[in-house]
PDB file of C-alpha atoms in Angstrom:
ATOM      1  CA  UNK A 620    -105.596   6.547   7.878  1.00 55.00           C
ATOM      2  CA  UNK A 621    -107.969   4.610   9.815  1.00 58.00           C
ATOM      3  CA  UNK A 622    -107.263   0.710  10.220  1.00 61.00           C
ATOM      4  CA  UNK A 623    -109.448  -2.060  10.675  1.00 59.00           C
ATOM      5  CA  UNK A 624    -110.422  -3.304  14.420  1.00 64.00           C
ATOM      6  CA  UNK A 625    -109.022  -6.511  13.327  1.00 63.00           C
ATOM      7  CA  UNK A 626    -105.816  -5.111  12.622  1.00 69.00           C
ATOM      8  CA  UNK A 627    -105.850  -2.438  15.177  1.00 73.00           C
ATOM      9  CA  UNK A 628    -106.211  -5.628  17.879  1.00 72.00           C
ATOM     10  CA  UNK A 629    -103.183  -7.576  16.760  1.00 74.00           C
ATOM     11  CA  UNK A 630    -100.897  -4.163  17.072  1.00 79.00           C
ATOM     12  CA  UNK A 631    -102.195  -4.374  20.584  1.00 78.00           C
ATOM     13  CA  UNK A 632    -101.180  -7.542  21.597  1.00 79.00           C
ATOM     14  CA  UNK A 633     -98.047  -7.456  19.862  1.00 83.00           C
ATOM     15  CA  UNK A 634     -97.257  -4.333  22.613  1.00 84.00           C
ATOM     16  CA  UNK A 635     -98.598  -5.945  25.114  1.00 80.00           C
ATOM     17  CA  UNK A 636     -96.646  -9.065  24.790  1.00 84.00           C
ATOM     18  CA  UNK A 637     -93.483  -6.389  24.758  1.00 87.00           C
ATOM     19  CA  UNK A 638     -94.674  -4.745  27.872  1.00 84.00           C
ATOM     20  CA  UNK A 639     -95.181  -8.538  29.980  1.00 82.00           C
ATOM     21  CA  UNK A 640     -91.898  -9.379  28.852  1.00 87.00           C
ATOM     22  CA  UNK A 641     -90.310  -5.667  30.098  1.00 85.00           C
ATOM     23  CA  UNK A 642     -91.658  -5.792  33.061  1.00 82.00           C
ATOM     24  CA  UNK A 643     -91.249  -9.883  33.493  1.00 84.00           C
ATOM     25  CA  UNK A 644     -87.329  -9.150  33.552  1.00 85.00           C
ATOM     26  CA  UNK A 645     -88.437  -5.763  35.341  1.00 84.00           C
ATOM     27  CA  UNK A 646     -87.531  -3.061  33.201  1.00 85.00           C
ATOM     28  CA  UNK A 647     -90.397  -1.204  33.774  1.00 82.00           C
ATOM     29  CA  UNK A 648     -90.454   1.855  36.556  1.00 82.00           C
ATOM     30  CA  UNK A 649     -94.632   2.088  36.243  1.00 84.00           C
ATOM     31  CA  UNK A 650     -97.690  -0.405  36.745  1.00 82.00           C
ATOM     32  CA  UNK A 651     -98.718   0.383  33.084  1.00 80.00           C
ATOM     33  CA  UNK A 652     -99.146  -3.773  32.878  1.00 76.00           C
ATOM     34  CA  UNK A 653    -101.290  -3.912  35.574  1.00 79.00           C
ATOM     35  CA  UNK A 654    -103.170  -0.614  34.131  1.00 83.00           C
ATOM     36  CA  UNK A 655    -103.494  -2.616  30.681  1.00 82.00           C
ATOM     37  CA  UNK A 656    -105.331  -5.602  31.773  1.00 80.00           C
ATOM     38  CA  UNK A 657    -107.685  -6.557  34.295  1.00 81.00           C
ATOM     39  CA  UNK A 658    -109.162 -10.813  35.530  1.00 81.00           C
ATOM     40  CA  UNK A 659    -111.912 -11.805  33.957  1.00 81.00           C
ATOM     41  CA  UNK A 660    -114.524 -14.465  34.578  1.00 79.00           C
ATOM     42  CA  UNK A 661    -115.053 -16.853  31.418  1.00 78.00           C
ATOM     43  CA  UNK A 662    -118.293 -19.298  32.613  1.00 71.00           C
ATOM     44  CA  UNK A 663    -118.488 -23.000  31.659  1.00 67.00           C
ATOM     45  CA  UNK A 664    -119.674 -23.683  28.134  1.00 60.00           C
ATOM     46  CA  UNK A 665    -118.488 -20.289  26.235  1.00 64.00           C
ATOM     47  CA  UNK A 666    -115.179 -20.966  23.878  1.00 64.00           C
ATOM     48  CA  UNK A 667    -113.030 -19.529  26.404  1.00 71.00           C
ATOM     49  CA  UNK A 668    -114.744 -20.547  29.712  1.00 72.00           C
ATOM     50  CA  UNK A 669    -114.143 -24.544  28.110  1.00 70.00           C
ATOM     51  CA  UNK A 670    -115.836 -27.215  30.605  1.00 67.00           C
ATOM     52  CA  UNK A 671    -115.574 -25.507  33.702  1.00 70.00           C
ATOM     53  CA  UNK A 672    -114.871 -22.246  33.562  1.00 74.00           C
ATOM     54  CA  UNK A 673    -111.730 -20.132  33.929  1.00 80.00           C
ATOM     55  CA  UNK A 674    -110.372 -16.890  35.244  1.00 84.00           C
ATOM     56  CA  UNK A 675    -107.637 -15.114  33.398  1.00 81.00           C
ATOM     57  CA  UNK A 676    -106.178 -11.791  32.359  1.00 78.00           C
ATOM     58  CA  UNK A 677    -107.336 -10.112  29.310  1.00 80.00           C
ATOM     59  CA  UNK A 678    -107.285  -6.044  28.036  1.00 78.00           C
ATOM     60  CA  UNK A 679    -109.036  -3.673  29.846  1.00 80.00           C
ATOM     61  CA  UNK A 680    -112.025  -3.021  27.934  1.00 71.00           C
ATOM     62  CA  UNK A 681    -110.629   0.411  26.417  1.00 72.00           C
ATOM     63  CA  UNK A 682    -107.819  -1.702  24.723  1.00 72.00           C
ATOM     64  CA  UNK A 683    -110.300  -4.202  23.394  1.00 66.00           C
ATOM     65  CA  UNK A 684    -111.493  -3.878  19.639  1.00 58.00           C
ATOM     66  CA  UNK A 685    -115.752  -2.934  19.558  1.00 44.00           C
ATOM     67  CA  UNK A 686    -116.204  -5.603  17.444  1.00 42.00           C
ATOM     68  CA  UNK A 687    -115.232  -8.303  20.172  1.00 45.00           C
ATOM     69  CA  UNK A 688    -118.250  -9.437  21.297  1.00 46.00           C
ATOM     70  CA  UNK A 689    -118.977 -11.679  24.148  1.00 48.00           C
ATOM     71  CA  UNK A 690    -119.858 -15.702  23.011  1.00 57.00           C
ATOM     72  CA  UNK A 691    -123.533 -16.190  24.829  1.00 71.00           C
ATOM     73  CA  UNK A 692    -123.819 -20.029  25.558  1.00 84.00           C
ATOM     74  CA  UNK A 693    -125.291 -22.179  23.099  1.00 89.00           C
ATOM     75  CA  UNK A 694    -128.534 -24.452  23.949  1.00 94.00           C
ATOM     76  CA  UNK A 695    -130.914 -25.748  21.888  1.00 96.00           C
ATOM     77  CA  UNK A 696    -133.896 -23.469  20.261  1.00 94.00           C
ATOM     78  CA  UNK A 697    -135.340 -25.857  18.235  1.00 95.00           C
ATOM     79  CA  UNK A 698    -138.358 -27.097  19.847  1.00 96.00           C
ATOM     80  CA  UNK A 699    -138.279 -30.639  17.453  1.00 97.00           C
ATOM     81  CA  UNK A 700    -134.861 -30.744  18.071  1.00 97.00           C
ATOM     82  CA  UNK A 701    -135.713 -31.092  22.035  1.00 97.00           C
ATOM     83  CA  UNK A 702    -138.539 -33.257  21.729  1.00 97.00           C
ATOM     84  CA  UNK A 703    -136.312 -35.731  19.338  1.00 98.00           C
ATOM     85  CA  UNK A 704    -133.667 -35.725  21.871  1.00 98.00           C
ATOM     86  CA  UNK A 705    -136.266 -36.368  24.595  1.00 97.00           C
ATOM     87  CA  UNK A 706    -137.842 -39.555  22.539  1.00 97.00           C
ATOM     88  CA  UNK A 707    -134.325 -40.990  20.918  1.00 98.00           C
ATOM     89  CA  UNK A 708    -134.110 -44.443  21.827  1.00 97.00           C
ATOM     90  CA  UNK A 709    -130.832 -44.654  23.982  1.00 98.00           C
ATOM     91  CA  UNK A 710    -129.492 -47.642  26.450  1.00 98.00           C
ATOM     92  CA  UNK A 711    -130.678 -47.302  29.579  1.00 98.00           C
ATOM     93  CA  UNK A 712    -127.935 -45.669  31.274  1.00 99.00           C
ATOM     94  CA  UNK A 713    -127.418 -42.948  28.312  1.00 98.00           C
ATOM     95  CA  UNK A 714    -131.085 -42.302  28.590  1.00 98.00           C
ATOM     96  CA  UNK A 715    -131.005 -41.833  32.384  1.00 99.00           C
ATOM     97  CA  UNK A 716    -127.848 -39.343  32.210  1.00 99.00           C
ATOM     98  CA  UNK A 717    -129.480 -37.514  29.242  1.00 98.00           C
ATOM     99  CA  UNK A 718    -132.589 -37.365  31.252  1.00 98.00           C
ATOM    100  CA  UNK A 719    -130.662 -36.309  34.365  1.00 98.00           C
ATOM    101  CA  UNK A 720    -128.715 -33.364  32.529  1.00 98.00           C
ATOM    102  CA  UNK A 721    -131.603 -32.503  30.952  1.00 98.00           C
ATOM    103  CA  UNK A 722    -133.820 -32.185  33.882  1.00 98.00           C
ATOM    104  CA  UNK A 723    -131.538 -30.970  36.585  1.00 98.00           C
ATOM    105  CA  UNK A 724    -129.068 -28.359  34.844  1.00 97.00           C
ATOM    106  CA  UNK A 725    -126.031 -30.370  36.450  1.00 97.00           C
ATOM    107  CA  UNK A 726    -122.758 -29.680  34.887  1.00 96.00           C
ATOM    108  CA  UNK A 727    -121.336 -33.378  33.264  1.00 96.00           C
ATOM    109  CA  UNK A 728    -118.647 -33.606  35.818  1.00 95.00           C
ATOM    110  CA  UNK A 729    -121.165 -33.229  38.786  1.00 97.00           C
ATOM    111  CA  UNK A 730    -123.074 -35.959  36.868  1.00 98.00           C
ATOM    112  CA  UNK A 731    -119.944 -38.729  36.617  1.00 98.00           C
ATOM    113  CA  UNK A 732    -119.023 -37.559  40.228  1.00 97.00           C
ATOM    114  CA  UNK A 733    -122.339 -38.941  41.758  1.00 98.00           C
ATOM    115  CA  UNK A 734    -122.143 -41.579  43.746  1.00 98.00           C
ATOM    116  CA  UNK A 735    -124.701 -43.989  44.255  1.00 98.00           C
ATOM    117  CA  UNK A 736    -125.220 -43.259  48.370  1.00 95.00           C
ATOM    118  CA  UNK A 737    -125.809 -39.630  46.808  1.00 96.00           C
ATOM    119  CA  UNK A 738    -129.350 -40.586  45.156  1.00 97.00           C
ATOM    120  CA  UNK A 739    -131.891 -40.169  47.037  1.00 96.00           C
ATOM    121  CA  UNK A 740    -134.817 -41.511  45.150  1.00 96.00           C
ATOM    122  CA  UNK A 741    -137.006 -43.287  47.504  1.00 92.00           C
ATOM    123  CA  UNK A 742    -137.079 -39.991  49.854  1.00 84.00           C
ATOM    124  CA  UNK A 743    -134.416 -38.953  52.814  1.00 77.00           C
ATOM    125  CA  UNK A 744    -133.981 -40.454  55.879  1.00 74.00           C
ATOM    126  CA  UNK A 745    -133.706 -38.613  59.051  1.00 74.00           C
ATOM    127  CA  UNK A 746    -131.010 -40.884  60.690  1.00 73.00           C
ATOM    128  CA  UNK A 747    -128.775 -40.014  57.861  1.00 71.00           C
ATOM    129  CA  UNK A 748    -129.308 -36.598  58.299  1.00 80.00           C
ATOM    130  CA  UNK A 749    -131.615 -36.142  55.135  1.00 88.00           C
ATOM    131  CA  UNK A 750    -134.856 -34.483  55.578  1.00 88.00           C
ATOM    132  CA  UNK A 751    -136.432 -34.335  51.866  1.00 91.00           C
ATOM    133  CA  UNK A 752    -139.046 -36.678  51.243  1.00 91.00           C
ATOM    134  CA  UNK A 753    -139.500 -35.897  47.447  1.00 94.00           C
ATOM    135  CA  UNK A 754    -137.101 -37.841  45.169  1.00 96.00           C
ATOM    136  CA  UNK A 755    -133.668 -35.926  45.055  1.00 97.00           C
ATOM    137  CA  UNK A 756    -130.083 -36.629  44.865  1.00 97.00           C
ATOM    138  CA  UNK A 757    -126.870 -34.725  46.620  1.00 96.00           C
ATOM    139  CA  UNK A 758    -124.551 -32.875  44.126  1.00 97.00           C
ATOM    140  CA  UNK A 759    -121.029 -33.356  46.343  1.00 95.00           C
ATOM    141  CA  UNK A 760    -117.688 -31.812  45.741  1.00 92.00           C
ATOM    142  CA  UNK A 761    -115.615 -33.990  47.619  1.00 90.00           C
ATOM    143  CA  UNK A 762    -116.174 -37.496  46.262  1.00 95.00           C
ATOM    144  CA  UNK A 763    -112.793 -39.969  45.403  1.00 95.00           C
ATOM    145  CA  UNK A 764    -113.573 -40.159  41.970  1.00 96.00           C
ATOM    146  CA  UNK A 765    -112.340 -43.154  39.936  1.00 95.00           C
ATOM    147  CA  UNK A 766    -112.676 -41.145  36.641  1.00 94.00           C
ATOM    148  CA  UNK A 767    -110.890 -37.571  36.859  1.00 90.00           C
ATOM    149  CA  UNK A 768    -114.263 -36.305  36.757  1.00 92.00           C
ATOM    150  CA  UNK A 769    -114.752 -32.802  38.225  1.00 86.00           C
ATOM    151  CA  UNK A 770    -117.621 -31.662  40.342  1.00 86.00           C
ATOM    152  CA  UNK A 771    -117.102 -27.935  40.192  1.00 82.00           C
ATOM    153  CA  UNK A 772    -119.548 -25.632  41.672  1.00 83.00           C
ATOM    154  CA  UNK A 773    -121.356 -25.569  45.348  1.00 91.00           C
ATOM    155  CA  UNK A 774    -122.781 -28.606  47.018  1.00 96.00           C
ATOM    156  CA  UNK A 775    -126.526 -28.673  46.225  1.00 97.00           C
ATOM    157  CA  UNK A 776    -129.463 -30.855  46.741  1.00 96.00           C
ATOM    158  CA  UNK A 777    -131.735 -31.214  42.867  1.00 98.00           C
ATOM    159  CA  UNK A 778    -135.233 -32.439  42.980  1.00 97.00           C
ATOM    160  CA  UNK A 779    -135.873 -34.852  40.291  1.00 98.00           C
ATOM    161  CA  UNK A 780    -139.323 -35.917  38.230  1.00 97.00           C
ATOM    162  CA  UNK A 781    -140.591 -39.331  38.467  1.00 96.00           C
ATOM    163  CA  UNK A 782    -139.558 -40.115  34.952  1.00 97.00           C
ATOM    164  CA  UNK A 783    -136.034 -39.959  35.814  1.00 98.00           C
ATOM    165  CA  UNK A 784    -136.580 -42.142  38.884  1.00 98.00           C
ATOM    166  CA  UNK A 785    -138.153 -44.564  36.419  1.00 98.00           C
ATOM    167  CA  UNK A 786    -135.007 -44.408  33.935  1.00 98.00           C
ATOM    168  CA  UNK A 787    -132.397 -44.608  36.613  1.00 98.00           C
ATOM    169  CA  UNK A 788    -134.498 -47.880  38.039  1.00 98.00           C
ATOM    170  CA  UNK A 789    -134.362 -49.280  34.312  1.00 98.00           C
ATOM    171  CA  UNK A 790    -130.221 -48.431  34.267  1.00 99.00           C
ATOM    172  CA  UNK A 791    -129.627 -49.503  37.920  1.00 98.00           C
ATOM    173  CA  UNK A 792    -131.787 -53.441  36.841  1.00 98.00           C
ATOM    174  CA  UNK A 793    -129.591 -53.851  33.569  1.00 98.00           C
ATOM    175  CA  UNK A 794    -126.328 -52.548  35.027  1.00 98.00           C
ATOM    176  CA  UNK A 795    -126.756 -55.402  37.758  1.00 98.00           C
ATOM    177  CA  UNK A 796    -127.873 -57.936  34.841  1.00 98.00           C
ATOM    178  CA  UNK A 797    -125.002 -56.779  32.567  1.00 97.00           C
ATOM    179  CA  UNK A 798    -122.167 -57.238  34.858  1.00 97.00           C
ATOM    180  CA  UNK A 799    -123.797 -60.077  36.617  1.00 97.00           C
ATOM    181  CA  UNK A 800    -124.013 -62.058  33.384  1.00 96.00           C
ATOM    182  CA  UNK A 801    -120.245 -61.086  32.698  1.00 95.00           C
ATOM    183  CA  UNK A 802    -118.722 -61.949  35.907  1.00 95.00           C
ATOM    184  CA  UNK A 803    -117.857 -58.644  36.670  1.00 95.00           C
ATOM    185  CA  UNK A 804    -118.387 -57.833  40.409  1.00 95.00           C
ATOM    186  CA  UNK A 805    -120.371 -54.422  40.447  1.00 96.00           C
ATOM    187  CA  UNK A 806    -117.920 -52.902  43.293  1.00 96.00           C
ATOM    188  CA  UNK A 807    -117.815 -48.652  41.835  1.00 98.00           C
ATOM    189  CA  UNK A 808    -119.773 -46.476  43.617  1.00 98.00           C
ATOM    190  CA  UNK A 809    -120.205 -44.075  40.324  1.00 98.00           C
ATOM    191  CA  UNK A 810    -123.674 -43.774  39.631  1.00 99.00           C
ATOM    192  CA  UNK A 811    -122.591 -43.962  36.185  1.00 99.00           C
ATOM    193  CA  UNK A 812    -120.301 -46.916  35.172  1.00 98.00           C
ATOM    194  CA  UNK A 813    -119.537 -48.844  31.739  1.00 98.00           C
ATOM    195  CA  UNK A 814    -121.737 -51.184  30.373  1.00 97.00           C
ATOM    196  CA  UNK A 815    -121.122 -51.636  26.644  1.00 92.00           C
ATOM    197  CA  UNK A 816    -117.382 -52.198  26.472  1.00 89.00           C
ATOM    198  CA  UNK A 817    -114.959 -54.807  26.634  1.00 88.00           C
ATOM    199  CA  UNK A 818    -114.847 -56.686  29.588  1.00 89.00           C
ATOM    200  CA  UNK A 819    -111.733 -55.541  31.266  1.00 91.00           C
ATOM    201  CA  UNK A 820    -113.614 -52.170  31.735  1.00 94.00           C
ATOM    202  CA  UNK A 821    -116.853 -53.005  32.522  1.00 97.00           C
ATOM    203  CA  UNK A 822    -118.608 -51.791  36.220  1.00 97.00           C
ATOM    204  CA  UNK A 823    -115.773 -49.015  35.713  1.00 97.00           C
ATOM    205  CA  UNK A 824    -116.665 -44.753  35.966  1.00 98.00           C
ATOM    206  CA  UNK A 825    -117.908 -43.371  33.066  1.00 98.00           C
ATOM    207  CA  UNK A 826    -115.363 -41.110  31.647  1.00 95.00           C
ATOM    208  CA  UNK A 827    -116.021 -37.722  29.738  1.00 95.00           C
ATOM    209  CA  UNK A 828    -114.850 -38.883  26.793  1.00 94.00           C
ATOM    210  CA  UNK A 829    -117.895 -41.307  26.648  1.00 96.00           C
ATOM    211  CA  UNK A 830    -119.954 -38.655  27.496  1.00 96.00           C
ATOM    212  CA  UNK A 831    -119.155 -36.837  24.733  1.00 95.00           C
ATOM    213  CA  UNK A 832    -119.140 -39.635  22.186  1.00 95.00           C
ATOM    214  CA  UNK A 833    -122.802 -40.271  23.603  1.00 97.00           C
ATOM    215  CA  UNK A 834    -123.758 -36.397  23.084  1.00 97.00           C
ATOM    216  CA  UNK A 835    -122.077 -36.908  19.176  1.00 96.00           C
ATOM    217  CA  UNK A 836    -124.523 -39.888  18.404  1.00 97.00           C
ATOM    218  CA  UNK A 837    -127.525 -37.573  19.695  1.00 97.00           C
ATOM    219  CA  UNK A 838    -126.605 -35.211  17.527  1.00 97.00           C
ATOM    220  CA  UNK A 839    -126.220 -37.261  14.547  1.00 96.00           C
ATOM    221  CA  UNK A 840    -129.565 -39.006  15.422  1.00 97.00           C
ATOM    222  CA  UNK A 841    -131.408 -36.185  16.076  1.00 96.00           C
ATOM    223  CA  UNK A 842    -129.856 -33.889  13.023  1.00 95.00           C
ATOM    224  CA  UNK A 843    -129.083 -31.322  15.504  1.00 94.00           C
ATOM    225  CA  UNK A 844    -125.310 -30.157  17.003  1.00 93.00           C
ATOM    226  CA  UNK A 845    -125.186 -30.453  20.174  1.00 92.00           C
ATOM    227  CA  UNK A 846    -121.777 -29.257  19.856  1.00 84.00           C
ATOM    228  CA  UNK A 847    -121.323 -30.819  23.838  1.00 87.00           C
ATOM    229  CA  UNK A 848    -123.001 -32.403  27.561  1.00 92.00           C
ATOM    230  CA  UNK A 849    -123.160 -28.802  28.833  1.00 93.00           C
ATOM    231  CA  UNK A 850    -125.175 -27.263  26.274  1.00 95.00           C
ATOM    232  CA  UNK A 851    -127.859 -29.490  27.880  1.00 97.00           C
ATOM    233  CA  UNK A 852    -127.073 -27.539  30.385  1.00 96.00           C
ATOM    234  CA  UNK A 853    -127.183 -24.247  28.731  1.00 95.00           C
ATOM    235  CA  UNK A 854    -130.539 -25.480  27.534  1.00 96.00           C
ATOM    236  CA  UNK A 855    -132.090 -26.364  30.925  1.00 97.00           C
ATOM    237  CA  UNK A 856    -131.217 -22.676  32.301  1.00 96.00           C
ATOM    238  CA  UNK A 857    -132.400 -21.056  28.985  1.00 95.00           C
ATOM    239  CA  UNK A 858    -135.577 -22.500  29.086  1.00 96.00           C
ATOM    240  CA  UNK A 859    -136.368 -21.670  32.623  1.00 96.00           C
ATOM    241  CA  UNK A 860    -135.738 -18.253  32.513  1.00 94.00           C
ATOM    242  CA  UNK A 861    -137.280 -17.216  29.754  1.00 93.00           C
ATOM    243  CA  UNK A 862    -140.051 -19.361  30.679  1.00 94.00           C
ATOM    244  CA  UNK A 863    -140.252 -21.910  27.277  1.00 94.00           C
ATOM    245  CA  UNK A 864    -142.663 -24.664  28.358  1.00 93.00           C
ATOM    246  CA  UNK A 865    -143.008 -23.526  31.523  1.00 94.00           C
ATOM    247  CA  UNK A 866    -143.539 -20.495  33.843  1.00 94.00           C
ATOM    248  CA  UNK A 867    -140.233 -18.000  33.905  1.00 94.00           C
ATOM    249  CA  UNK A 868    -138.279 -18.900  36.716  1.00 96.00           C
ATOM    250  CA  UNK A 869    -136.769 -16.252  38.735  1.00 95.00           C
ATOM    251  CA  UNK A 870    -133.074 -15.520  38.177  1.00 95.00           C
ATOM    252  CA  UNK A 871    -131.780 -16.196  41.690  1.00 96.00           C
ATOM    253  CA  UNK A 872    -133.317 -19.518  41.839  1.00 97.00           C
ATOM    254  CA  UNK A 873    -131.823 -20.648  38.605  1.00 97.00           C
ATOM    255  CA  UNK A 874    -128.663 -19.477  40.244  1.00 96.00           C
ATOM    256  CA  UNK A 875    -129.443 -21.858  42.859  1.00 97.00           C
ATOM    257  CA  UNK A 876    -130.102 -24.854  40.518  1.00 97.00           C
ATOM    258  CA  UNK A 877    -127.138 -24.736  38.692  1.00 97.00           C
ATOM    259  CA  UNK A 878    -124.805 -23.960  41.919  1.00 96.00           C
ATOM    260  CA  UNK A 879    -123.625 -21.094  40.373  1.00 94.00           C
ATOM    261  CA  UNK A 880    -121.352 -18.644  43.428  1.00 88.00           C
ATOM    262  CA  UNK A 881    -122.117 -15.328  41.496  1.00 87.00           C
ATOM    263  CA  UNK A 882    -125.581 -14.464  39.753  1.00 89.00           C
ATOM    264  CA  UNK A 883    -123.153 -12.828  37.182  1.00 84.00           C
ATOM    265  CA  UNK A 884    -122.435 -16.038  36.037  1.00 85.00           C
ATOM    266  CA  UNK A 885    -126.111 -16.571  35.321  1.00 91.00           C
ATOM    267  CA  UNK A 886    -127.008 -13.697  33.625  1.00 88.00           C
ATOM    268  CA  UNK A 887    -125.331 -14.780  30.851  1.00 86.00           C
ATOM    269  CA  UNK A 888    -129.012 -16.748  30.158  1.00 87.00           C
ATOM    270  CA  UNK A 889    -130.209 -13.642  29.951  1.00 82.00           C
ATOM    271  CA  UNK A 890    -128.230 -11.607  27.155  1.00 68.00           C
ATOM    272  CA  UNK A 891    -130.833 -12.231  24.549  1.00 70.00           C
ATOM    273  CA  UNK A 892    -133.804 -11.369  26.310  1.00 68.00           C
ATOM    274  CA  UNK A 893    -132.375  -8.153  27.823  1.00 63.00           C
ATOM    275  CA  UNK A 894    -131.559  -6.971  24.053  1.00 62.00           C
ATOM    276  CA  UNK A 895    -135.096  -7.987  22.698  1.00 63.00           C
ATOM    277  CA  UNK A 896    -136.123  -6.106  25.810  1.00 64.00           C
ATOM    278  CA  UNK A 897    -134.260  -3.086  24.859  1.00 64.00           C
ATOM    279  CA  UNK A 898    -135.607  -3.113  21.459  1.00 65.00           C
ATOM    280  CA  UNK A 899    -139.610  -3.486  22.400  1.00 64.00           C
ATOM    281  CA  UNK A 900    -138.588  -0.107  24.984  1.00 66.00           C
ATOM    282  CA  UNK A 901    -137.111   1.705  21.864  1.00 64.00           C
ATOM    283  CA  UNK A 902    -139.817   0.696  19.481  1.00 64.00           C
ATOM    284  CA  UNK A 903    -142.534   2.177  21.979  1.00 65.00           C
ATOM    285  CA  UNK A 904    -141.394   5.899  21.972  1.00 59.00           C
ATOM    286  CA  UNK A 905    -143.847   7.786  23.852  1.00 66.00           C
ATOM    287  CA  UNK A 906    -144.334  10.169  21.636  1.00 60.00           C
ATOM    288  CA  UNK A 907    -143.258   9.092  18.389  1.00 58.00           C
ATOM    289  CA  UNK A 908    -142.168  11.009  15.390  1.00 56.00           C
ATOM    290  CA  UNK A 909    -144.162  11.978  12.617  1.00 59.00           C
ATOM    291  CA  UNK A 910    -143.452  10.896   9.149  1.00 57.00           C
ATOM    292  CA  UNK A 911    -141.641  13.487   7.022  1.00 57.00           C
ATOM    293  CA  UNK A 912    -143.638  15.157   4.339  1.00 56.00           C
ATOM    294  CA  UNK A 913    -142.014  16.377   0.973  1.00 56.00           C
ATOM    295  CA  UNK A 914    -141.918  20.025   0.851  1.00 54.00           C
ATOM    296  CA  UNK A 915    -143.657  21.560  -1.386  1.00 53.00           C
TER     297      UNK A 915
END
């Protein structure tokens, strides 16, 4: 009797959990664990990667059901949906940091690690050891971060458009005015500190619960889930690669702007395309087949 994949799956972790605990009080002679699983990458954004992406054991693929199917990051494909975002009226620091993820493809806890000696939006300067003249900032893994925030990923330098320099200018004016006004000496070096709460936490890091709160309002404004700060993210790769609004982007430069260490980890960008690919190849046959006739 054949049995559904569904139920076929849970029969297989149920042995599996019997063969981890057998061999974790080593009553197995053979490596069959080892032989049963293998580590696998999950990237940032997918429901098992979470924020930042996680390596753990799972089934070898034989062992896996061929319905499981691989989650491909979510990002948003509505055009009016990405033009609403782009014209929502938001404070002047939510605008800047929507503008930023947007723009840049930074993960959210690269954004609320930034310090404000990392933007460089007046150009480099040579005695500090920075070369670029266009406006960029430094992505930096090592910052002491008041906020938990985690800046996972490789040390990068982002170019940014002159609209962003223009919304971090209108932040950078009110966050003096705000805290200024409430006594509050502006002393964090987080690019990205409170502004609109009570005054014990004012001039503090942003935290990524704010974040998140900020991406639910968007979504409610806009009438669009945004489900989370990293499908911005998600967004600003898609788009680039499949070259929406702009010229396709080449793969290993995408890499490159979104610090990923393996290309495999951007590729996921490209799961769609490669099966719409695959269909236009099939739907070309070189010599295609006739019609059938009825016999007569």
């Amino acid at each position: 009797m054949t049995r559904a994949a569904s139920t076929v799956q849970l029969w297989v972790i149920a042995v599996r959990s019997f063969y981890e605990w057998a061999d974790a009080h080593e009553l197995l002679e053979t490596d069959l664990i080892a032989r049963m699983t293998q580590l696998k990458y999950f990237p940032p954004g997918t429901r098992a990667g979470g924020e930042f992406g996680v390596t753990r054991r799972v089934l070898v693929d034989s062992l896996r059901s061929v319905t499981e199917t691989e989650a491909t990051p979510r990002w948003i494909a509505d055009a009016d949906a990405r033009t609403a975002l782009t014209h929502l009226e938001l404070g002047t620091r939510d605008r800047f940091l929507v503008d930023l993820l947007s723009t840049t493809g930074i993960r959210v806890g690269e954004a609320l690690s930034l310090f404000v000696a990392d933007l460089h939006f007046g150009g480099g300067s040579r005695q500090l050891g920075c070369h670029h003249v266009d406006p960029h900032f430094h992505v930096r893994v090592g910052n002491s971060v008041e906020n938990r925030a985690r800046a996972k990923g490789r040390p990068r330098t982002l170019f940014v458009h002159r609209d962003v320099v223009e919304a971090y200018i209108d932040y950078a004016l009110e966050r003096r005015e705000i805290l200024s006004a409430a006594s509050v000496r502006d002393s964090s070096p987080h690019v990205f500190v409170n502004v609109r709460s009570e005054p014990r936490w004012l001039g503090r890091a942003m935290s990524y619960q704010s974040v998140k709160r900020l991406m639910d309002r968007c979504s409610r404004a806009i009438g669009h889930d945004l489900s989370g700060p990293h499908m911005l993210r998600h967004t600003f790769a898609t788009r680039l690669l499949r070259g929406i609004d702009c010229d396709p982007v080449p793969i290993d430069v995408v890499q490159s702007l979104l610090g990923h260490a393996s290309i495999t980890s951007t590729r996921i960008y490209t799961h769609d395309v490669e099966t719409a690919m695959k269909a236009a190849t099939s739907a070309l046959a070189p010599r295609p087949t006739p019609p059938m006739t009825a016999s007569r």
